[in-house]
């Protein structure tokens, strides 16, 4: 009888853990020296990302078309001014927030065969928002500096 009771408790615990683990959440990670969070698909995950945004000083938002529909699976490479890769992912978006050292970075983002390139300067803890939208097929290069957002 004791074994059945423990077996039932174990099964219920396993089911509860599975339910918690299968809940939608944004991917948090660290690569090289950059800590980041990636995700924001769906209302719940989008709200979670926005709530954490102030903890990150480089915030990338990916969209497509004139309507600015959120997109995922953006290939993103971020390099510092010395050419060191700080982040390389094939699954960026729709939001990718990074905690970076102060400095200048090159963001190269590819979606549907079109690459957008941005240069960005992170000059304070409040950081900078970078909006990458694939509404045009031409390569877009723009300098962006962090501002009090």
Short mmCIF file of C-alpha atoms in Angstrom, two decimals:
data_model
loop_
_atom_site.label_atom_id
_atom_site.label_comp_id
_atom_site.label_asym_id
_atom_site.label_seq_id
_atom_site.Cartn_x
_atom_site.Cartn_y
_atom_site.Cartn_z
CA UNK A 1 0.00 0.00 0.00
CA UNK A 2 2.85 2.36 0.83
CA UNK A 3 4.41 1.74 -2.60
CA UNK A 4 1.17 2.64 -4.36
CA UNK A 5 0.86 5.85 -2.36
CA UNK A 6 4.47 6.86 -3.19
CA UNK A 7 3.99 5.88 -6.83
CA UNK A 8 0.88 8.07 -7.10
CA UNK A 9 2.64 10.99 -5.41
CA UNK A 10 5.59 10.60 -7.77
CA UNK A 11 3.34 10.50 -10.83
CA UNK A 12 1.46 13.60 -9.70
CA UNK A 13 4.73 15.43 -9.03
CA UNK A 14 6.06 14.48 -12.46
CA UNK A 15 2.85 15.65 -14.13
CA UNK A 16 3.02 18.99 -12.27
CA UNK A 17 6.66 19.50 -13.30
CA UNK A 18 5.81 18.69 -16.92
CA UNK A 19 2.98 21.23 -16.86
CA UNK A 20 5.28 23.91 -15.45
CA UNK A 21 8.04 23.15 -17.96
CA UNK A 22 5.68 23.20 -20.95
CA UNK A 23 4.40 26.69 -20.11
CA UNK A 24 5.47 29.24 -22.73
CA UNK A 25 8.48 31.25 -21.65
CA UNK A 26 11.20 33.30 -23.24
CA UNK A 27 14.61 31.75 -23.75
CA UNK A 28 17.25 33.20 -21.41
CA UNK A 29 20.89 32.53 -22.10
CA UNK A 30 24.43 33.80 -22.05
CA UNK A 31 26.99 33.58 -24.82
CA UNK A 32 30.55 34.91 -24.73
CA UNK A 33 30.10 37.96 -22.51
CA UNK A 34 26.54 38.84 -23.54
CA UNK A 35 23.56 37.80 -21.43
CA UNK A 36 20.33 37.81 -23.36
CA UNK A 37 16.69 36.86 -23.46
CA UNK A 38 14.98 35.89 -26.71
CA UNK A 39 11.29 35.37 -27.44
CA UNK A 40 8.09 37.33 -27.19
CA UNK A 41 5.78 35.30 -29.39
CA UNK A 42 2.21 35.36 -28.13
CA UNK A 43 0.66 37.77 -25.65
CA UNK A 44 1.84 36.09 -22.44
CA UNK A 45 5.45 35.75 -23.56
CA UNK A 46 5.42 39.25 -25.07
CA UNK A 47 4.24 40.72 -21.76
CA UNK A 48 6.93 38.76 -19.91
CA UNK A 49 9.63 40.10 -22.25
CA UNK A 50 8.44 43.70 -21.91
CA UNK A 51 8.45 43.38 -18.12
CA UNK A 52 12.13 42.37 -18.24
CA UNK A 53 13.20 44.91 -20.89
CA UNK A 54 14.68 47.47 -18.49
CA UNK A 55 17.25 44.91 -17.29
CA UNK A 56 18.82 44.82 -20.78
CA UNK A 57 20.54 47.72 -22.51
CA UNK A 58 20.31 46.54 -26.14
CA UNK A 59 16.79 45.66 -27.21
CA UNK A 60 16.14 44.33 -30.73
CA UNK A 61 12.64 44.09 -32.23
CA UNK A 62 12.08 42.14 -35.48
CA UNK A 63 9.14 42.67 -37.84
CA UNK A 64 8.11 42.24 -41.46
CA UNK A 65 6.00 44.29 -43.85
CA UNK A 66 4.31 47.65 -43.66
CA UNK A 67 2.08 46.44 -40.85
CA UNK A 68 5.12 45.46 -38.79
CA UNK A 69 4.09 41.88 -38.00
CA UNK A 70 6.41 40.26 -35.47
CA UNK A 71 8.74 37.61 -36.88
CA UNK A 72 10.92 34.82 -35.52
CA UNK A 73 13.83 32.75 -36.82
CA UNK A 74 15.95 35.78 -37.65
CA UNK A 75 19.64 34.93 -37.98
CA UNK A 76 21.50 37.49 -35.84
CA UNK A 77 25.21 38.14 -35.44
CA UNK A 78 26.47 40.91 -33.18
CA UNK A 79 30.13 41.89 -33.25
CA UNK A 80 32.04 44.46 -31.23
CA UNK A 81 34.23 47.12 -32.86
CA UNK A 82 37.22 44.74 -32.76
CA UNK A 83 35.25 42.18 -34.79
CA UNK A 84 34.72 39.74 -31.89
CA UNK A 85 31.42 37.88 -32.16
CA UNK A 86 29.34 38.66 -29.08
CA UNK A 87 26.21 36.80 -30.21
CA UNK A 88 25.37 34.44 -33.04
CA UNK A 89 21.93 32.87 -33.21
CA UNK A 90 19.68 31.56 -35.97
CA UNK A 91 16.49 31.85 -33.93
CA UNK A 92 16.19 35.52 -32.99
CA UNK A 93 12.88 37.19 -32.40
CA UNK A 94 10.46 38.59 -32.27
CA UNK A 95 12.32 40.32 -29.42
CA UNK A 96 15.95 39.85 -28.47
CA UNK A 97 17.23 41.74 -25.44
CA UNK A 98 20.92 41.78 -24.51
CA UNK A 99 22.98 43.06 -21.62
CA UNK A 100 26.09 44.51 -23.25
CA UNK A 101 29.11 46.46 -22.09
CA UNK A 102 29.27 50.09 -23.17
CA UNK A 103 30.60 50.21 -26.71
CA UNK A 104 29.86 50.15 -30.41
CA UNK A 105 28.41 47.05 -32.04
CA UNK A 106 27.49 45.88 -35.53
CA UNK A 107 24.21 44.01 -35.80
CA UNK A 108 23.76 41.83 -38.86
CA UNK A 109 20.27 40.29 -39.08
CA UNK A 110 19.06 38.06 -41.91
CA UNK A 111 15.49 37.05 -42.70
CA UNK A 112 14.18 35.51 -45.94
CA UNK A 113 17.55 36.01 -47.60
CA UNK A 114 17.69 39.77 -46.89
CA UNK A 115 20.31 41.12 -44.49
CA UNK A 116 19.86 44.30 -42.48
CA UNK A 117 22.93 45.85 -40.90
CA UNK A 118 22.85 48.37 -38.07
CA UNK A 119 25.63 50.00 -36.10
CA UNK A 120 24.66 50.79 -32.55
CA UNK A 121 26.37 52.49 -29.63
CA UNK A 122 25.44 51.46 -26.12
CA UNK A 123 26.53 54.43 -24.05
CA UNK A 124 24.51 54.14 -20.86
CA UNK A 125 22.64 51.64 -18.72
CA UNK A 126 19.21 52.68 -20.05
CA UNK A 127 20.26 51.36 -23.42
CA UNK A 128 18.87 51.53 -26.89
CA UNK A 129 15.97 50.06 -28.85
CA UNK A 130 16.69 48.85 -32.39
CA UNK A 131 13.79 48.12 -34.72
CA UNK A 132 14.57 45.88 -37.67
CA UNK A 133 11.77 45.69 -40.24
CA UNK A 134 11.96 43.79 -43.51
CA UNK A 135 9.44 45.91 -45.43
CA UNK A 136 11.99 46.73 -48.15
CA UNK A 137 14.25 44.27 -49.97
CA UNK A 138 17.27 46.60 -50.03
CA UNK A 139 19.98 46.31 -47.41
CA UNK A 140 19.41 48.87 -44.67
CA UNK A 141 22.39 50.42 -42.89
CA UNK A 142 21.80 52.93 -40.13
CA UNK A 143 23.75 54.26 -37.16
CA UNK A 144 21.90 54.25 -33.86
CA UNK A 145 23.03 55.60 -30.48
CA UNK A 146 21.47 54.79 -27.16
CA UNK A 147 19.28 57.51 -25.73
CA UNK A 148 17.29 58.03 -22.59
CA UNK A 149 14.27 55.91 -23.63
#
